[in-house]
Amino acid sequence: TAEPDTVIFSFTRSLIAGQQATVLALGLLASINDLVLVDDIRSVYAEGKLRIVDAAPGSGTVDVYVVESGTDIASVDATLRNLGLGSATPHLVFAPGNYTVTYTVAGEKTVLATAEVAATAGTVHTAILVDEVRVDEASDGKPPAVLLLDDLAG
């Protein structure tokens, strides 16, 4: 176990006063990098907003499907293709409704992880693909999961 005063990751960035950001640590212990995402938290009265992030080194390149809940992805094209580790979209705008966010192996329909998102009017979310906790060096981070953030939560 690491000592409490052992630093495993640090970074220095200039942030802008009044601007909100999400900071993620990406990668494995030996090669952690930072990903700083500027948050567009301005809610829109008649729309829901959703940002998609790939923060799972064990998943390789992924495709993402954002579909109305209950839709089978077998018959639809990917919403986003070939996202790699550290890829992030801006906040995308959706008509209010319930959606399923599905991450798959790139170019395939092999599901890695899913999350249900209630993108109701005025909501702002971020869906982040993350690895399973790696308990030792032999762990591969699978199965991954989706961490869903409410970007308006204070």
PDB file of C-alpha atoms in Angstrom:
ATOM      1  CA  THR A   1       0.000   0.000   0.000  1.00  0.00           C
ATOM      2  CA  ALA A   2       1.117   3.538  -0.676  1.00  0.00           C
ATOM      3  CA  GLU A   3       2.068   5.844   2.132  1.00  0.00           C
ATOM      4  CA  PRO A   4      -0.486   8.641   2.715  1.00  0.00           C
ATOM      5  CA  ASP A   5       2.099  11.278   1.797  1.00  0.00           C
ATOM      6  CA  THR A   6       3.146   9.532  -1.453  1.00  0.00           C
ATOM      7  CA  VAL A   7       2.067  11.566  -4.483  1.00  0.00           C
ATOM      8  CA  ILE A   8       0.956   9.325  -7.351  1.00  0.00           C
ATOM      9  CA  PHE A   9      -0.258  12.072  -9.677  1.00  0.00           C
ATOM     10  CA  SER A  10       0.018  15.838  -9.924  1.00  0.00           C
ATOM     11  CA  PHE A  11      -0.333  18.440 -12.628  1.00  0.00           C
ATOM     12  CA  THR A  12      -0.246  22.180 -13.047  1.00  0.00           C
ATOM     13  CA  ARG A  13      -2.746  24.039 -15.194  1.00  0.00           C
ATOM     14  CA  SER A  14      -3.909  27.602 -15.436  1.00  0.00           C
ATOM     15  CA  LEU A  15      -7.617  27.832 -14.766  1.00  0.00           C
ATOM     16  CA  ILE A  16      -9.831  30.779 -15.588  1.00  0.00           C
ATOM     17  CA  ALA A  17     -11.631  32.513 -12.729  1.00  0.00           C
ATOM     18  CA  GLY A  18     -15.359  31.782 -12.823  1.00  0.00           C
ATOM     19  CA  GLN A  19     -14.995  28.929 -15.306  1.00  0.00           C
ATOM     20  CA  GLN A  20     -15.940  25.444 -14.127  1.00  0.00           C
ATOM     21  CA  ALA A  21     -13.959  22.411 -15.230  1.00  0.00           C
ATOM     22  CA  THR A  22     -13.924  18.656 -14.761  1.00  0.00           C
ATOM     23  CA  VAL A  23     -10.489  17.153 -14.107  1.00  0.00           C
ATOM     24  CA  LEU A  24      -9.849  13.458 -14.779  1.00  0.00           C
ATOM     25  CA  ALA A  25      -6.765  11.340 -14.202  1.00  0.00           C
ATOM     26  CA  LEU A  26      -6.343   8.941 -17.134  1.00  0.00           C
ATOM     27  CA  GLY A  27      -4.240   5.847 -17.580  1.00  0.00           C
ATOM     28  CA  LEU A  28      -2.432   3.396 -15.404  1.00  0.00           C
ATOM     29  CA  LEU A  29      -0.343   4.268 -12.369  1.00  0.00           C
ATOM     30  CA  ALA A  30       2.946   4.270 -14.266  1.00  0.00           C
ATOM     31  CA  SER A  31       1.658   6.696 -16.903  1.00  0.00           C
ATOM     32  CA  ILE A  32      -1.184   8.811 -15.524  1.00  0.00           C
ATOM     33  CA  ASN A  33      -2.145  11.878 -17.552  1.00  0.00           C
ATOM     34  CA  ASP A  34      -4.610  14.633 -16.857  1.00  0.00           C
ATOM     35  CA  LEU A  35      -7.653  15.547 -18.898  1.00  0.00           C
ATOM     36  CA  VAL A  36      -9.179  18.942 -18.140  1.00  0.00           C
ATOM     37  CA  LEU A  37     -12.629  19.504 -19.633  1.00  0.00           C
ATOM     38  CA  VAL A  38     -14.225  22.937 -19.656  1.00  0.00           C
ATOM     39  CA  ASP A  39     -17.780  22.562 -18.397  1.00  0.00           C
ATOM     40  CA  ASP A  40     -20.587  24.088 -20.452  1.00  0.00           C
ATOM     41  CA  ILE A  41     -23.111  24.000 -17.633  1.00  0.00           C
ATOM     42  CA  ARG A  42     -25.494  26.570 -19.040  1.00  0.00           C
ATOM     43  CA  SER A  43     -28.717  24.636 -19.099  1.00  0.00           C
ATOM     44  CA  VAL A  44     -31.102  25.073 -22.009  1.00  0.00           C
ATOM     45  CA  TYR A  45     -34.800  25.275 -21.212  1.00  0.00           C
ATOM     46  CA  ALA A  46     -36.053  23.021 -24.029  1.00  0.00           C
ATOM     47  CA  GLU A  47     -33.054  20.679 -24.398  1.00  0.00           C
ATOM     48  CA  GLY A  48     -30.883  18.215 -22.501  1.00  0.00           C
ATOM     49  CA  LYS A  49     -27.100  18.273 -22.823  1.00  0.00           C
ATOM     50  CA  LEU A  50     -24.724  15.320 -22.671  1.00  0.00           C
ATOM     51  CA  ARG A  51     -20.930  15.072 -22.944  1.00  0.00           C
ATOM     52  CA  ILE A  52     -19.272  11.736 -23.795  1.00  0.00           C
ATOM     53  CA  VAL A  53     -15.802  10.804 -22.462  1.00  0.00           C
ATOM     54  CA  ASP A  54     -13.566   7.739 -22.889  1.00  0.00           C
ATOM     55  CA  ALA A  55     -11.397   7.349 -19.773  1.00  0.00           C
ATOM     56  CA  ALA A  56     -10.943   3.555 -19.881  1.00  0.00           C
ATOM     57  CA  PRO A  57      -7.479   2.434 -20.997  1.00  0.00           C
ATOM     58  CA  GLY A  58      -8.529  -1.231 -20.898  1.00  0.00           C
ATOM     59  CA  SER A  59     -11.298  -0.796 -23.463  1.00  0.00           C
ATOM     60  CA  GLY A  60      -9.289   0.275 -26.487  1.00  0.00           C
ATOM     61  CA  THR A  61     -10.985   2.302 -29.208  1.00  0.00           C
ATOM     62  CA  VAL A  62     -14.760   2.535 -28.800  1.00  0.00           C
ATOM     63  CA  ASP A  63     -17.920   3.568 -30.613  1.00  0.00           C
ATOM     64  CA  VAL A  64     -20.767   5.235 -28.738  1.00  0.00           C
ATOM     65  CA  TYR A  65     -24.482   4.943 -29.371  1.00  0.00           C
ATOM     66  CA  VAL A  66     -26.844   7.493 -27.852  1.00  0.00           C
ATOM     67  CA  VAL A  67     -30.333   6.204 -28.563  1.00  0.00           C
ATOM     68  CA  GLU A  68     -33.810   6.546 -27.138  1.00  0.00           C
ATOM     69  CA  SER A  69     -34.253   4.095 -24.281  1.00  0.00           C
ATOM     70  CA  GLY A  70     -35.442   0.710 -25.539  1.00  0.00           C
ATOM     71  CA  THR A  71     -33.807   1.047 -28.979  1.00  0.00           C
ATOM     72  CA  ASP A  72     -31.749  -1.956 -30.127  1.00  0.00           C
ATOM     73  CA  ILE A  73     -28.368  -0.716 -31.411  1.00  0.00           C
ATOM     74  CA  ALA A  74     -28.180  -3.614 -33.897  1.00  0.00           C
ATOM     75  CA  SER A  75     -30.129  -1.583 -36.441  1.00  0.00           C
ATOM     76  CA  VAL A  76     -28.597   1.893 -35.937  1.00  0.00           C
ATOM     77  CA  ASP A  77     -25.289   3.574 -36.749  1.00  0.00           C
ATOM     78  CA  ALA A  78     -22.961   4.720 -34.002  1.00  0.00           C
ATOM     79  CA  THR A  79     -23.497   8.281 -32.817  1.00  0.00           C
ATOM     80  CA  LEU A  80     -19.720   8.647 -32.299  1.00  0.00           C
ATOM     81  CA  ARG A  81     -17.011   6.474 -33.836  1.00  0.00           C
ATOM     82  CA  ASN A  82     -13.449   5.543 -32.918  1.00  0.00           C
ATOM     83  CA  LEU A  83     -13.053   7.332 -29.599  1.00  0.00           C
ATOM     84  CA  GLY A  84      -9.744   6.641 -27.920  1.00  0.00           C
ATOM     85  CA  LEU A  85      -8.515   7.123 -24.380  1.00  0.00           C
ATOM     86  CA  GLY A  86      -8.923  10.766 -23.427  1.00  0.00           C
ATOM     87  CA  SER A  87     -11.478  11.557 -26.149  1.00  0.00           C
ATOM     88  CA  ALA A  88     -14.229  13.904 -25.057  1.00  0.00           C
ATOM     89  CA  THR A  89     -17.027  15.611 -26.910  1.00  0.00           C
ATOM     90  CA  PRO A  90     -18.366  19.029 -26.063  1.00  0.00           C
ATOM     91  CA  HIS A  91     -21.786  18.955 -24.432  1.00  0.00           C
ATOM     92  CA  LEU A  92     -24.101  17.664 -27.178  1.00  0.00           C
ATOM     93  CA  VAL A  93     -27.708  18.835 -27.340  1.00  0.00           C
ATOM     94  CA  PHE A  94     -30.608  16.353 -27.315  1.00  0.00           C
ATOM     95  CA  ALA A  95     -34.356  16.636 -27.409  1.00  0.00           C
ATOM     96  CA  PRO A  96     -35.732  16.009 -23.915  1.00  0.00           C
ATOM     97  CA  GLY A  97     -36.191  12.317 -23.252  1.00  0.00           C
ATOM     98  CA  ASN A  98     -34.721   9.140 -21.843  1.00  0.00           C
ATOM     99  CA  TYR A  99     -31.632   7.842 -23.603  1.00  0.00           C
ATOM    100  CA  THR A 100     -29.330   4.852 -23.382  1.00  0.00           C
ATOM    101  CA  VAL A 101     -25.629   5.555 -23.827  1.00  0.00           C
ATOM    102  CA  THR A 102     -23.864   2.415 -25.052  1.00  0.00           C
ATOM    103  CA  TYR A 103     -20.107   2.068 -25.457  1.00  0.00           C
ATOM    104  CA  THR A 104     -19.035  -0.738 -27.828  1.00  0.00           C
ATOM    105  CA  VAL A 105     -15.808  -2.103 -29.261  1.00  0.00           C
ATOM    106  CA  ALA A 106     -15.038   0.139 -32.264  1.00  0.00           C
ATOM    107  CA  GLY A 107     -16.507  -1.172 -35.501  1.00  0.00           C
ATOM    108  CA  GLU A 108     -18.495  -3.851 -33.678  1.00  0.00           C
ATOM    109  CA  LYS A 109     -21.720  -4.118 -31.727  1.00  0.00           C
ATOM    110  CA  THR A 110     -19.970  -5.817 -28.784  1.00  0.00           C
ATOM    111  CA  VAL A 111     -21.314  -3.902 -25.782  1.00  0.00           C
ATOM    112  CA  LEU A 112     -18.756  -2.806 -23.204  1.00  0.00           C
ATOM    113  CA  ALA A 113     -21.017  -0.759 -20.911  1.00  0.00           C
ATOM    114  CA  THR A 114     -24.277   1.183 -20.883  1.00  0.00           C
ATOM    115  CA  ALA A 115     -25.967   3.894 -18.857  1.00  0.00           C
ATOM    116  CA  GLU A 116     -29.465   5.318 -18.799  1.00  0.00           C
ATOM    117  CA  VAL A 117     -29.665   9.111 -19.029  1.00  0.00           C
ATOM    118  CA  ALA A 118     -32.748  11.205 -18.376  1.00  0.00           C
ATOM    119  CA  ALA A 119     -31.854  14.126 -20.638  1.00  0.00           C
ATOM    120  CA  THR A 120     -34.852  16.155 -19.644  1.00  0.00           C
ATOM    121  CA  ALA A 121     -35.129  19.840 -20.465  1.00  0.00           C
ATOM    122  CA  GLY A 122     -32.523  21.867 -18.613  1.00  0.00           C
ATOM    123  CA  THR A 123     -30.250  18.944 -17.626  1.00  0.00           C
ATOM    124  CA  VAL A 124     -26.499  18.722 -18.257  1.00  0.00           C
ATOM    125  CA  HIS A 125     -24.685  15.359 -17.898  1.00  0.00           C
ATOM    126  CA  THR A 126     -21.323  13.759 -18.631  1.00  0.00           C
ATOM    127  CA  ALA A 127     -21.054  10.018 -19.377  1.00  0.00           C
ATOM    128  CA  ILE A 128     -17.540   8.681 -18.727  1.00  0.00           C
ATOM    129  CA  LEU A 129     -16.389   5.180 -19.673  1.00  0.00           C
ATOM    130  CA  VAL A 130     -14.103   3.951 -16.866  1.00  0.00           C
ATOM    131  CA  ASP A 131     -12.219   0.733 -16.190  1.00  0.00           C
ATOM    132  CA  GLU A 132     -13.131  -1.620 -13.381  1.00  0.00           C
ATOM    133  CA  VAL A 133     -10.853  -1.069 -10.394  1.00  0.00           C
ATOM    134  CA  ARG A 134      -7.541  -2.780 -11.090  1.00  0.00           C
ATOM    135  CA  VAL A 135      -6.595  -4.676  -7.951  1.00  0.00           C
ATOM    136  CA  ASP A 136      -3.187  -5.766  -9.218  1.00  0.00           C
ATOM    137  CA  GLU A 137      -0.915  -5.614 -12.275  1.00  0.00           C
ATOM    138  CA  ALA A 138      -2.640  -8.612 -13.861  1.00  0.00           C
ATOM    139  CA  SER A 139      -6.052  -6.885 -13.868  1.00  0.00           C
ATOM    140  CA  ASP A 140      -7.266  -5.778 -17.301  1.00  0.00           C
ATOM    141  CA  GLY A 141      -9.891  -3.262 -16.141  1.00  0.00           C
ATOM    142  CA  LYS A 142     -12.807  -5.266 -17.480  1.00  0.00           C
ATOM    143  CA  PRO A 143     -15.686  -5.074 -17.377  1.00  0.00           C
ATOM    144  CA  PRO A 144     -15.736  -1.293 -17.757  1.00  0.00           C
ATOM    145  CA  ALA A 145     -18.584   0.841 -16.453  1.00  0.00           C
ATOM    146  CA  VAL A 146     -20.150   4.203 -17.184  1.00  0.00           C
ATOM    147  CA  LEU A 147     -19.808   6.921 -14.585  1.00  0.00           C
ATOM    148  CA  LEU A 148     -22.679   9.379 -15.076  1.00  0.00           C
ATOM    149  CA  LEU A 149     -22.168  12.888 -13.724  1.00  0.00           C
ATOM    150  CA  ASP A 150     -24.840  15.503 -13.159  1.00  0.00           C
ATOM    151  CA  ASP A 151     -22.860  18.563 -14.266  1.00  0.00           C
ATOM    152  CA  LEU A 152     -25.269  20.913 -12.495  1.00  0.00           C
ATOM    153  CA  ALA A 153     -24.772  19.315  -9.075  1.00  0.00           C
ATOM    154  CA  GLY A 154     -22.843  21.651  -6.850  1.00  0.00           C
TER     155      GLY A 154
END
